[in-house]
Amino acid sequence: MNRAIVYIVTFFLASAPLFSQSKRIQFLKPSDTLNISRRNTVVIFEAALASTTLIGLNQLWYADYPRSNFKTLNDSGEWLQMDKLGHAFSSYQLGRLGANTLNWAGVSEKDQLLYGSTLGLGFLTAVEVMDGFSEEWGFSWSDMAANVAGTGLHVGQELLWEEQRIVLKYSFHRTSFAKQRPSKLGSGLAEEFLKDYNGQTYWLSANINSFLKTESIPNWLNVAFGYGADGMLTGEASDSLFLDQNRTRQYYLSLDVDLTRIKTNSHFLKTLFDVFNVIKLPFPAIELNSGGRIKWHSVYF
């Protein structure tokens, strides 16, 4: 299972109450100066959520497998690196969430980067260490590299541009592969959303106006570059039980919308747009796969 996606879904859903504790929309407005009460709420809430999630993982996920001495493994070639992109995506989005919640509390930009943007990296590193002590898995250096890359994408843009011009996004469509191996790729939409790498696409969604500085293009319009893979029933192509896999890399070019750049005076809508900006919106797309084939999608999810 793409556990990295599980983590980010958990954090975003569980963080919703943080922004709905008051009936007043004013509550959602970021503080102009340090609000100690808000900052303490954010720190305590996220620390408790991370701790609870790790304890839950230990009891529900790792308890079924024997413990071992700390070990590493090399899984860099599995799933045509789709799982690594899942790690980068989760690290980026959790870092974005951490920075945004501290911004809501009026924390300085420096501390937002230092303590907020590294939320994903810290959490996923803890999970990776737990993997290292499990007989079933192991500490993956390639996973860690992906985690660092996701955090670096967020931090680097803040240092360079003081804004997120390029957003790492996710989209999903159902495939026929899950039915062939539901135990591994999921049974039903909810499981397939998390497990079926064949239906997942990760996007670098770049805001056009932030680079071109022109008034002729809507400020919210993005161009998106996507990566996906197809034909995978196992992590490794050499699996003796599934030798007939036609594993293919897919590269996409499409348009997208940066919801956070849509102008509105509603702090509720701003919060809603920020939460849903993790998803790449359906648009027409051009696909080029590793077999050299070009395909047009009238609408691609």
PDB file of C-alpha atoms in Angstrom:
ATOM      1  CA  MET A   1       0.000   0.000   0.000  1.00  0.00           C
ATOM      2  CA  ASN A   2       1.108   3.559  -0.643  1.00  0.00           C
ATOM      3  CA  ARG A   3       1.372   4.371   3.050  1.00  0.00           C
ATOM      4  CA  ALA A   4       2.673   7.851   2.326  1.00  0.00           C
ATOM      5  CA  ILE A   5      -0.710   8.781   0.827  1.00  0.00           C
ATOM      6  CA  VAL A   6      -2.438   7.285   3.880  1.00  0.00           C
ATOM      7  CA  TYR A   7      -0.422   9.583   6.134  1.00  0.00           C
ATOM      8  CA  ILE A   8      -1.232  12.765   4.269  1.00  0.00           C
ATOM      9  CA  VAL A   9      -4.943  11.932   4.015  1.00  0.00           C
ATOM     10  CA  THR A  10      -4.958  11.283   7.761  1.00  0.00           C
ATOM     11  CA  PHE A  11      -3.251  14.587   8.561  1.00  0.00           C
ATOM     12  CA  PHE A  12      -5.438  16.711   6.297  1.00  0.00           C
ATOM     13  CA  LEU A  13      -8.688  15.136   7.475  1.00  0.00           C
ATOM     14  CA  ALA A  14      -7.714  15.231  11.117  1.00  0.00           C
ATOM     15  CA  SER A  15      -6.558  18.839  10.806  1.00  0.00           C
ATOM     16  CA  ALA A  16      -9.986  19.972   9.629  1.00  0.00           C
ATOM     17  CA  PRO A  17     -11.283  20.547  13.208  1.00  0.00           C
ATOM     18  CA  LEU A  18      -8.406  22.961  13.771  1.00  0.00           C
ATOM     19  CA  PHE A  19     -10.063  25.306  11.284  1.00  0.00           C
ATOM     20  CA  SER A  20     -13.664  24.749  12.390  1.00  0.00           C
ATOM     21  CA  GLN A  21     -13.620  25.343  16.112  1.00  0.00           C
ATOM     22  CA  SER A  22     -15.450  28.633  15.826  1.00  0.00           C
ATOM     23  CA  LYS A  23     -18.632  29.599  14.042  1.00  0.00           C
ATOM     24  CA  ARG A  24     -17.078  32.909  13.203  1.00  0.00           C
ATOM     25  CA  ILE A  25     -15.414  33.068   9.811  1.00  0.00           C
ATOM     26  CA  GLN A  26     -12.979  35.547  11.349  1.00  0.00           C
ATOM     27  CA  PHE A  27     -11.436  32.610  13.138  1.00  0.00           C
ATOM     28  CA  LEU A  28     -10.036  31.390   9.826  1.00  0.00           C
ATOM     29  CA  LYS A  29      -8.188  34.630   9.112  1.00  0.00           C
ATOM     30  CA  PRO A  30      -4.415  34.296   9.631  1.00  0.00           C
ATOM     31  CA  SER A  31      -3.065  36.382  12.467  1.00  0.00           C
ATOM     32  CA  ASP A  32      -0.929  39.404  11.514  1.00  0.00           C
ATOM     33  CA  THR A  33       1.212  38.964  14.635  1.00  0.00           C
ATOM     34  CA  LEU A  34       2.159  36.024  16.805  1.00  0.00           C
ATOM     35  CA  ASN A  35      -0.941  34.606  18.460  1.00  0.00           C
ATOM     36  CA  ILE A  36       0.430  32.485  21.294  1.00  0.00           C
ATOM     37  CA  SER A  37      -2.873  30.710  21.892  1.00  0.00           C
ATOM     38  CA  ARG A  38      -3.129  29.693  18.248  1.00  0.00           C
ATOM     39  CA  ARG A  39       0.519  28.675  18.094  1.00  0.00           C
ATOM     40  CA  ASN A  40       0.167  26.471  21.154  1.00  0.00           C
ATOM     41  CA  THR A  41      -2.993  24.934  19.721  1.00  0.00           C
ATOM     42  CA  VAL A  42      -1.195  24.114  16.459  1.00  0.00           C
ATOM     43  CA  VAL A  43       1.881  22.655  18.168  1.00  0.00           C
ATOM     44  CA  ILE A  44      -0.094  20.562  20.672  1.00  0.00           C
ATOM     45  CA  PHE A  45      -2.607  19.369  18.079  1.00  0.00           C
ATOM     46  CA  GLU A  46      -0.025  18.338  15.475  1.00  0.00           C
ATOM     47  CA  ALA A  47       2.269  16.717  18.066  1.00  0.00           C
ATOM     48  CA  ALA A  48      -0.652  14.748  19.492  1.00  0.00           C
ATOM     49  CA  LEU A  49      -1.857  13.765  16.025  1.00  0.00           C
ATOM     50  CA  ALA A  50       1.611  12.619  14.929  1.00  0.00           C
ATOM     51  CA  SER A  51       2.135  10.658  18.144  1.00  0.00           C
ATOM     52  CA  THR A  52      -1.282   9.034  17.942  1.00  0.00           C
ATOM     53  CA  THR A  53      -0.723   8.099  14.300  1.00  0.00           C
ATOM     54  CA  LEU A  54       2.673   6.544  15.045  1.00  0.00           C
ATOM     55  CA  ILE A  55       1.292   4.602  18.007  1.00  0.00           C
ATOM     56  CA  GLY A  56      -1.619   3.431  15.887  1.00  0.00           C
ATOM     57  CA  LEU A  57       0.733   2.323  13.113  1.00  0.00           C
ATOM     58  CA  ASN A  58       2.813   0.412  15.629  1.00  0.00           C
ATOM     59  CA  GLN A  59      -0.220  -1.441  16.949  1.00  0.00           C
ATOM     60  CA  LEU A  60      -2.209  -1.946  13.750  1.00  0.00           C
ATOM     61  CA  TRP A  61       0.489  -2.202  11.083  1.00  0.00           C
ATOM     62  CA  TYR A  62       3.756  -3.445  12.575  1.00  0.00           C
ATOM     63  CA  ALA A  63       2.348  -5.655  15.351  1.00  0.00           C
ATOM     64  CA  ASP A  64       1.453  -8.370  12.817  1.00  0.00           C
ATOM     65  CA  TYR A  65       5.086  -8.755  11.733  1.00  0.00           C
ATOM     66  CA  PRO A  66       8.177  -9.887  13.684  1.00  0.00           C
ATOM     67  CA  ARG A  67      10.618  -7.278  14.948  1.00  0.00           C
ATOM     68  CA  SER A  68      14.230  -7.361  13.814  1.00  0.00           C
ATOM     69  CA  ASN A  69      17.510  -5.608  14.307  1.00  0.00           C
ATOM     70  CA  PHE A  70      17.689  -2.330  12.417  1.00  0.00           C
ATOM     71  CA  LYS A  71      18.295  -2.990   8.737  1.00  0.00           C
ATOM     72  CA  THR A  72      18.142  -1.181   5.411  1.00  0.00           C
ATOM     73  CA  LEU A  73      16.867  -2.279   2.024  1.00  0.00           C
ATOM     74  CA  ASN A  74      17.178  -1.113  -1.556  1.00  0.00           C
ATOM     75  CA  ASP A  75      13.702  -0.795  -3.062  1.00  0.00           C
ATOM     76  CA  SER A  76      14.562   2.015  -5.463  1.00  0.00           C
ATOM     77  CA  GLY A  77      13.535  -0.029  -8.510  1.00  0.00           C
ATOM     78  CA  GLU A  78      10.060  -1.001  -7.328  1.00  0.00           C
ATOM     79  CA  TRP A  79       6.798   0.189  -8.933  1.00  0.00           C
ATOM     80  CA  LEU A  80       8.714   2.261 -11.503  1.00  0.00           C
ATOM     81  CA  GLN A  81       9.392   4.750  -8.652  1.00  0.00           C
ATOM     82  CA  MET A  82       5.714   5.604  -8.205  1.00  0.00           C
ATOM     83  CA  ASP A  83       5.978   4.889  -4.477  1.00  0.00           C
ATOM     84  CA  LYS A  84       8.905   7.317  -4.233  1.00  0.00           C
ATOM     85  CA  LEU A  85       6.820  10.066  -5.766  1.00  0.00           C
ATOM     86  CA  GLY A  86       4.181   9.249  -3.160  1.00  0.00           C
ATOM     87  CA  HIS A  87       6.755   9.926  -0.459  1.00  0.00           C
ATOM     88  CA  ALA A  88       7.851  13.205  -2.059  1.00  0.00           C
ATOM     89  CA  PHE A  89       4.224  14.285  -2.464  1.00  0.00           C
ATOM     90  CA  SER A  90       3.384  13.504   1.162  1.00  0.00           C
ATOM     91  CA  SER A  91       6.474  15.222   2.520  1.00  0.00           C
ATOM     92  CA  TYR A  92       5.752  18.314   0.415  1.00  0.00           C
ATOM     93  CA  GLN A  93       2.075  18.526   1.318  1.00  0.00           C
ATOM     94  CA  LEU A  94       2.575  17.853   5.033  1.00  0.00           C
ATOM     95  CA  GLY A  95       5.256  20.544   5.042  1.00  0.00           C
ATOM     96  CA  ARG A  96       2.868  22.927   3.304  1.00  0.00           C
ATOM     97  CA  LEU A  97       0.205  22.126   5.891  1.00  0.00           C
ATOM     98  CA  GLY A  98       2.666  22.670   8.736  1.00  0.00           C
ATOM     99  CA  ALA A  99       3.811  26.031   7.380  1.00  0.00           C
ATOM    100  CA  ASN A 100       0.256  27.213   6.662  1.00  0.00           C
ATOM    101  CA  THR A 101      -1.021  26.381  10.127  1.00  0.00           C
ATOM    102  CA  LEU A 102       1.869  28.276  11.701  1.00  0.00           C
ATOM    103  CA  ASN A 103       1.152  31.175   9.352  1.00  0.00           C
ATOM    104  CA  TRP A 104      -2.448  31.106  10.620  1.00  0.00           C
ATOM    105  CA  ALA A 105      -1.007  31.462  14.130  1.00  0.00           C
ATOM    106  CA  GLY A 106       1.098  34.478  13.121  1.00  0.00           C
ATOM    107  CA  VAL A 107       4.442  32.685  13.477  1.00  0.00           C
ATOM    108  CA  SER A 108       7.398  34.329  11.707  1.00  0.00           C
ATOM    109  CA  GLU A 109       8.323  33.190   8.197  1.00  0.00           C
ATOM    110  CA  LYS A 110      11.646  31.852   9.462  1.00  0.00           C
ATOM    111  CA  ASP A 111       9.947  29.635  12.051  1.00  0.00           C
ATOM    112  CA  GLN A 112       7.315  28.567   9.518  1.00  0.00           C
ATOM    113  CA  LEU A 113      10.106  27.170   7.385  1.00  0.00           C
ATOM    114  CA  LEU A 114      12.091  25.718  10.277  1.00  0.00           C
ATOM    115  CA  TYR A 115       9.261  24.058  12.193  1.00  0.00           C
ATOM    116  CA  GLY A 116       6.366  23.911   9.737  1.00  0.00           C
ATOM    117  CA  SER A 117       7.870  22.953   6.405  1.00  0.00           C
ATOM    118  CA  THR A 118       9.813  20.110   8.010  1.00  0.00           C
ATOM    119  CA  LEU A 119       6.684  18.505   9.524  1.00  0.00           C
ATOM    120  CA  GLY A 120       6.439  15.941   6.732  1.00  0.00           C
ATOM    121  CA  LEU A 121      10.132  15.098   6.773  1.00  0.00           C
ATOM    122  CA  GLY A 122      10.162  14.574  10.533  1.00  0.00           C
ATOM    123  CA  PHE A 123       7.056  12.422  10.558  1.00  0.00           C
ATOM    124  CA  LEU A 124       8.037  10.268   7.591  1.00  0.00           C
ATOM    125  CA  THR A 125      11.549   9.813   8.981  1.00  0.00           C
ATOM    126  CA  ALA A 126      10.023   8.392  12.174  1.00  0.00           C
ATOM    127  CA  VAL A 127       7.955   5.971  10.091  1.00  0.00           C
ATOM    128  CA  GLU A 128      11.027   4.976   8.085  1.00  0.00           C
ATOM    129  CA  VAL A 129      12.910   4.176  11.300  1.00  0.00           C
ATOM    130  CA  MET A 130       9.981   1.977  12.383  1.00  0.00           C
ATOM    131  CA  ASP A 131      10.271   0.195   9.035  1.00  0.00           C
ATOM    132  CA  GLY A 132      13.933  -0.388   9.796  1.00  0.00           C
ATOM    133  CA  PHE A 133      13.071  -2.436  12.889  1.00  0.00           C
ATOM    134  CA  SER A 134      10.438  -4.543  11.098  1.00  0.00           C
ATOM    135  CA  GLU A 135      11.265  -7.949   9.589  1.00  0.00           C
ATOM    136  CA  GLU A 136       8.788  -7.292   6.766  1.00  0.00           C
ATOM    137  CA  TRP A 137      10.355  -4.034   5.601  1.00  0.00           C
ATOM    138  CA  GLY A 138      13.507  -2.048   6.258  1.00  0.00           C
ATOM    139  CA  PHE A 139      14.852   1.483   6.307  1.00  0.00           C
ATOM    140  CA  SER A 140      14.840   2.698   2.705  1.00  0.00           C
ATOM    141  CA  TRP A 141      17.404   5.304   1.712  1.00  0.00           C
ATOM    142  CA  SER A 142      15.519   5.960  -1.526  1.00  0.00           C
ATOM    143  CA  ASP A 143      12.349   6.654   0.479  1.00  0.00           C
ATOM    144  CA  MET A 144      14.331   9.087   2.612  1.00  0.00           C
ATOM    145  CA  ALA A 145      15.727  10.777  -0.494  1.00  0.00           C
ATOM    146  CA  ALA A 146      12.165  11.235  -1.769  1.00  0.00           C
ATOM    147  CA  ASN A 147      11.079  12.639   1.598  1.00  0.00           C
ATOM    148  CA  VAL A 148      13.945  15.143   1.524  1.00  0.00           C
ATOM    149  CA  ALA A 149      13.101  16.083  -2.085  1.00  0.00           C
ATOM    150  CA  GLY A 150       9.484  16.836  -1.179  1.00  0.00           C
ATOM    151  CA  THR A 151      10.480  19.011   1.762  1.00  0.00           C
ATOM    152  CA  GLY A 152      13.207  20.649  -0.330  1.00  0.00           C
ATOM    153  CA  LEU A 153      10.690  21.585  -3.035  1.00  0.00           C
ATOM    154  CA  HIS A 154       8.640  23.502  -0.497  1.00  0.00           C
ATOM    155  CA  VAL A 155      11.502  25.102   1.438  1.00  0.00           C
ATOM    156  CA  GLY A 156      13.514  25.931  -1.679  1.00  0.00           C
ATOM    157  CA  GLN A 157      10.676  27.874  -3.289  1.00  0.00           C
ATOM    158  CA  GLU A 158      10.011  29.834  -0.118  1.00  0.00           C
ATOM    159  CA  LEU A 159      13.676  30.799   0.078  1.00  0.00           C
ATOM    160  CA  LEU A 160      13.940  31.599  -3.624  1.00  0.00           C
ATOM    161  CA  TRP A 161      10.563  33.203  -4.393  1.00  0.00           C
ATOM    162  CA  GLU A 162       8.734  33.492  -1.039  1.00  0.00           C
ATOM    163  CA  GLU A 163       5.810  31.640  -2.639  1.00  0.00           C
ATOM    164  CA  GLN A 164       4.930  28.242  -4.076  1.00  0.00           C
ATOM    165  CA  ARG A 165       5.097  28.738  -7.827  1.00  0.00           C
ATOM    166  CA  ILE A 166       5.309  24.970  -8.456  1.00  0.00           C
ATOM    167  CA  VAL A 167       2.911  22.750  -6.525  1.00  0.00           C
ATOM    168  CA  LEU A 168       3.220  18.969  -6.250  1.00  0.00           C
ATOM    169  CA  LYS A 169      -0.231  17.469  -6.883  1.00  0.00           C
ATOM    170  CA  TYR A 170      -1.980  14.109  -7.219  1.00  0.00           C
ATOM    171  CA  SER A 171      -4.693  12.604  -9.401  1.00  0.00           C
ATOM    172  CA  PHE A 172      -6.225   9.148  -9.704  1.00  0.00           C
ATOM    173  CA  HIS A 173      -8.297   7.051 -12.100  1.00  0.00           C
ATOM    174  CA  ARG A 174      -9.419   3.440 -11.773  1.00  0.00           C
ATOM    175  CA  THR A 175      -7.680   0.757 -13.842  1.00  0.00           C
ATOM    176  CA  SER A 176      -8.270  -2.895 -14.740  1.00  0.00           C
ATOM    177  CA  PHE A 177      -5.170  -4.057 -12.859  1.00  0.00           C
ATOM    178  CA  ALA A 178      -6.727  -3.911  -9.405  1.00  0.00           C
ATOM    179  CA  LYS A 179      -9.259  -6.578 -10.412  1.00  0.00           C
ATOM    180  CA  GLN A 180      -6.411  -8.857 -11.456  1.00  0.00           C
ATOM    181  CA  ARG A 181      -4.716  -8.576  -8.073  1.00  0.00           C
ATOM    182  CA  PRO A 182      -7.073  -6.968  -5.520  1.00  0.00           C
ATOM    183  CA  SER A 183      -5.063  -8.181  -2.516  1.00  0.00           C
ATOM    184  CA  LYS A 184      -2.137  -6.024  -3.630  1.00  0.00           C
ATOM    185  CA  LEU A 185      -3.737  -3.235  -5.642  1.00  0.00           C
ATOM    186  CA  GLY A 186      -6.979  -2.797  -3.730  1.00  0.00           C
ATOM    187  CA  SER A 187     -10.567  -3.953  -3.750  1.00  0.00           C
ATOM    188  CA  GLY A 188     -13.052  -1.127  -4.257  1.00  0.00           C
ATOM    189  CA  LEU A 189     -12.483   2.550  -4.991  1.00  0.00           C
ATOM    190  CA  ALA A 190     -11.210   3.555  -1.545  1.00  0.00           C
ATOM    191  CA  GLU A 191      -8.497   0.881  -1.456  1.00  0.00           C
ATOM    192  CA  GLU A 192      -7.546   1.335  -5.100  1.00  0.00           C
ATOM    193  CA  PHE A 193      -7.099   5.077  -4.516  1.00  0.00           C
ATOM    194  CA  LEU A 194      -4.353   4.218  -2.040  1.00  0.00           C
ATOM    195  CA  LYS A 195      -2.908   0.995  -3.462  1.00  0.00           C
ATOM    196  CA  ASP A 196      -3.154   0.962  -7.257  1.00  0.00           C
ATOM    197  CA  TYR A 197      -0.041   2.704  -8.550  1.00  0.00           C
ATOM    198  CA  ASN A 198      -1.282   2.167 -12.107  1.00  0.00           C
ATOM    199  CA  GLY A 199      -4.045   4.722 -11.590  1.00  0.00           C
ATOM    200  CA  GLN A 200      -1.981   7.338  -9.786  1.00  0.00           C
ATOM    201  CA  THR A 201      -0.368  10.363 -11.415  1.00  0.00           C
ATOM    202  CA  TYR A 202       1.892  12.900  -9.723  1.00  0.00           C
ATOM    203  CA  TRP A 203       2.106  16.405 -11.128  1.00  0.00           C
ATOM    204  CA  LEU A 204       4.387  19.412 -10.965  1.00  0.00           C
ATOM    205  CA  SER A 205       1.816  22.167 -11.427  1.00  0.00           C
ATOM    206  CA  ALA A 206       3.542  25.449 -12.321  1.00  0.00           C
ATOM    207  CA  ASN A 207       1.752  28.790 -12.162  1.00  0.00           C
ATOM    208  CA  ILE A 208       2.200  30.564 -15.489  1.00  0.00           C
ATOM    209  CA  ASN A 209       1.720  34.126 -14.286  1.00  0.00           C
ATOM    210  CA  SER A 210       4.227  33.844 -11.459  1.00  0.00           C
ATOM    211  CA  PHE A 211       6.916  33.322 -14.110  1.00  0.00           C
ATOM    212  CA  LEU A 212       5.683  35.414 -17.056  1.00  0.00           C
ATOM    213  CA  LYS A 213       4.179  38.333 -15.081  1.00  0.00           C
ATOM    214  CA  THR A 214       1.479  39.063 -17.654  1.00  0.00           C
ATOM    215  CA  GLU A 215      -2.106  40.240 -17.305  1.00  0.00           C
ATOM    216  CA  SER A 216      -3.277  38.358 -20.409  1.00  0.00           C
ATOM    217  CA  ILE A 217      -3.333  35.012 -18.569  1.00  0.00           C
ATOM    218  CA  PRO A 218      -5.585  34.307 -15.545  1.00  0.00           C
ATOM    219  CA  ASN A 219      -3.573  34.376 -12.338  1.00  0.00           C
ATOM    220  CA  TRP A 220      -4.875  30.948 -11.321  1.00  0.00           C
ATOM    221  CA  LEU A 221      -3.961  29.107 -14.541  1.00  0.00           C
ATOM    222  CA  ASN A 222      -1.173  26.520 -14.309  1.00  0.00           C
ATOM    223  CA  VAL A 223       0.647  24.231 -16.709  1.00  0.00           C
ATOM    224  CA  ALA A 224       1.145  20.745 -15.280  1.00  0.00           C
ATOM    225  CA  PHE A 225       3.765  18.081 -15.993  1.00  0.00           C
ATOM    226  CA  GLY A 226       2.743  14.619 -14.842  1.00  0.00           C
ATOM    227  CA  TYR A 227       4.325  11.213 -14.318  1.00  0.00           C
ATOM    228  CA  GLY A 228       2.521   7.882 -14.054  1.00  0.00           C
ATOM    229  CA  ALA A 229       3.064   4.203 -14.775  1.00  0.00           C
ATOM    230  CA  ASP A 230       1.006   1.335 -16.142  1.00  0.00           C
ATOM    231  CA  GLY A 231       1.025  -2.449 -16.475  1.00  0.00           C
ATOM    232  CA  MET A 232       2.273  -3.172 -12.938  1.00  0.00           C
ATOM    233  CA  LEU A 233       0.975  -6.126 -10.933  1.00  0.00           C
ATOM    234  CA  THR A 234       4.025  -6.349  -8.669  1.00  0.00           C
ATOM    235  CA  GLY A 235       6.756  -4.062  -7.428  1.00  0.00           C
ATOM    236  CA  GLU A 236       9.485  -5.822  -9.373  1.00  0.00           C
ATOM    237  CA  ALA A 237       9.324  -6.738 -13.060  1.00  0.00           C
ATOM    238  CA  SER A 238      11.261  -9.945 -12.349  1.00  0.00           C
ATOM    239  CA  ASP A 239       8.524 -11.514 -10.178  1.00  0.00           C
ATOM    240  CA  SER A 240       8.283 -15.112 -11.410  1.00  0.00           C
ATOM    241  CA  LEU A 241       4.513 -15.257 -10.825  1.00  0.00           C
ATOM    242  CA  PHE A 242       3.800 -12.290 -13.106  1.00  0.00           C
ATOM    243  CA  LEU A 243       6.212 -12.411 -16.021  1.00  0.00           C
ATOM    244  CA  ASP A 244       3.753 -11.048 -18.601  1.00  0.00           C
ATOM    245  CA  GLN A 245       3.635  -7.521 -17.213  1.00  0.00           C
ATOM    246  CA  ASN A 246       3.832  -4.709 -19.761  1.00  0.00           C
ATOM    247  CA  ARG A 247       5.309  -2.070 -17.462  1.00  0.00           C
ATOM    248  CA  THR A 248       5.239   1.385 -19.023  1.00  0.00           C
ATOM    249  CA  ARG A 249       6.247   4.842 -17.873  1.00  0.00           C
ATOM    250  CA  GLN A 250       3.899   7.691 -18.782  1.00  0.00           C
ATOM    251  CA  TYR A 251       4.625  11.403 -19.105  1.00  0.00           C
ATOM    252  CA  TYR A 252       1.859  14.002 -19.306  1.00  0.00           C
ATOM    253  CA  LEU A 253       1.373  17.634 -20.266  1.00  0.00           C
ATOM    254  CA  SER A 254      -1.832  19.324 -19.159  1.00  0.00           C
ATOM    255  CA  LEU A 255      -3.390  22.447 -17.660  1.00  0.00           C
ATOM    256  CA  ASP A 256      -4.407  22.939 -14.052  1.00  0.00           C
ATOM    257  CA  VAL A 257      -5.832  25.482 -11.615  1.00  0.00           C
ATOM    258  CA  ASP A 258      -4.030  26.806  -8.549  1.00  0.00           C
ATOM    259  CA  LEU A 259      -7.038  27.158  -6.276  1.00  0.00           C
ATOM    260  CA  THR A 260      -5.089  29.245  -3.771  1.00  0.00           C
ATOM    261  CA  ARG A 261      -4.710  32.000  -6.385  1.00  0.00           C
ATOM    262  CA  ILE A 262      -8.448  32.440  -6.947  1.00  0.00           C
ATOM    263  CA  LYS A 263      -9.373  35.817  -5.476  1.00  0.00           C
ATOM    264  CA  THR A 264     -11.960  35.755  -2.707  1.00  0.00           C
ATOM    265  CA  ASN A 265     -12.577  37.706   0.484  1.00  0.00           C
ATOM    266  CA  SER A 266     -13.993  34.628   2.193  1.00  0.00           C
ATOM    267  CA  HIS A 267     -11.518  33.079   4.631  1.00  0.00           C
ATOM    268  CA  PHE A 268     -13.643  29.939   4.593  1.00  0.00           C
ATOM    269  CA  LEU A 269     -13.201  29.579   0.818  1.00  0.00           C
ATOM    270  CA  LYS A 270      -9.494  30.363   1.108  1.00  0.00           C
ATOM    271  CA  THR A 271      -9.126  27.534   3.617  1.00  0.00           C
ATOM    272  CA  LEU A 272     -11.210  25.196   1.456  1.00  0.00           C
ATOM    273  CA  PHE A 273      -9.189  26.036  -1.658  1.00  0.00           C
ATOM    274  CA  ASP A 274      -5.942  25.483   0.241  1.00  0.00           C
ATOM    275  CA  VAL A 275      -7.043  22.010   1.396  1.00  0.00           C
ATOM    276  CA  PHE A 276      -8.198  20.858  -2.034  1.00  0.00           C
ATOM    277  CA  ASN A 277      -5.184  22.262  -3.860  1.00  0.00           C
ATOM    278  CA  VAL A 278      -3.485  18.891  -3.320  1.00  0.00           C
ATOM    279  CA  ILE A 279      -5.592  17.491  -6.198  1.00  0.00           C
ATOM    280  CA  LYS A 280      -4.817  18.147  -9.848  1.00  0.00           C
ATOM    281  CA  LEU A 281      -8.093  19.065 -11.562  1.00  0.00           C
ATOM    282  CA  PRO A 282      -9.257  17.101 -14.643  1.00  0.00           C
ATOM    283  CA  PHE A 283      -8.204  18.713 -17.923  1.00  0.00           C
ATOM    284  CA  PRO A 284      -7.280  17.582 -21.435  1.00  0.00           C
ATOM    285  CA  ALA A 285      -3.794  16.047 -21.513  1.00  0.00           C
ATOM    286  CA  ILE A 286      -1.145  14.781 -23.904  1.00  0.00           C
ATOM    287  CA  GLU A 287       0.585  11.530 -22.933  1.00  0.00           C
ATOM    288  CA  LEU A 288       3.961  10.233 -24.080  1.00  0.00           C
ATOM    289  CA  ASN A 289       4.876   6.779 -22.813  1.00  0.00           C
ATOM    290  CA  SER A 290       8.196   4.957 -22.635  1.00  0.00           C
ATOM    291  CA  GLY A 291       7.210   2.921 -25.689  1.00  0.00           C
ATOM    292  CA  GLY A 292       7.268   6.085 -27.803  1.00  0.00           C
ATOM    293  CA  ARG A 293       3.491   6.260 -28.188  1.00  0.00           C
ATOM    294  CA  ILE A 294       1.688   9.617 -28.022  1.00  0.00           C
ATOM    295  CA  LYS A 295      -1.917   9.652 -26.833  1.00  0.00           C
ATOM    296  CA  TRP A 296      -4.498  12.425 -26.468  1.00  0.00           C
ATOM    297  CA  HIS A 297      -6.874  12.436 -23.488  1.00  0.00           C
ATOM    298  CA  SER A 298      -9.920  14.693 -23.863  1.00  0.00           C
ATOM    299  CA  VAL A 299     -10.218  14.691 -20.056  1.00  0.00           C
ATOM    300  CA  TYR A 300      -7.601  13.119 -17.823  1.00  0.00           C
ATOM    301  CA  PHE A 301      -8.025  12.305 -14.155  1.00  0.00           C
TER     302      PHE A 301
END
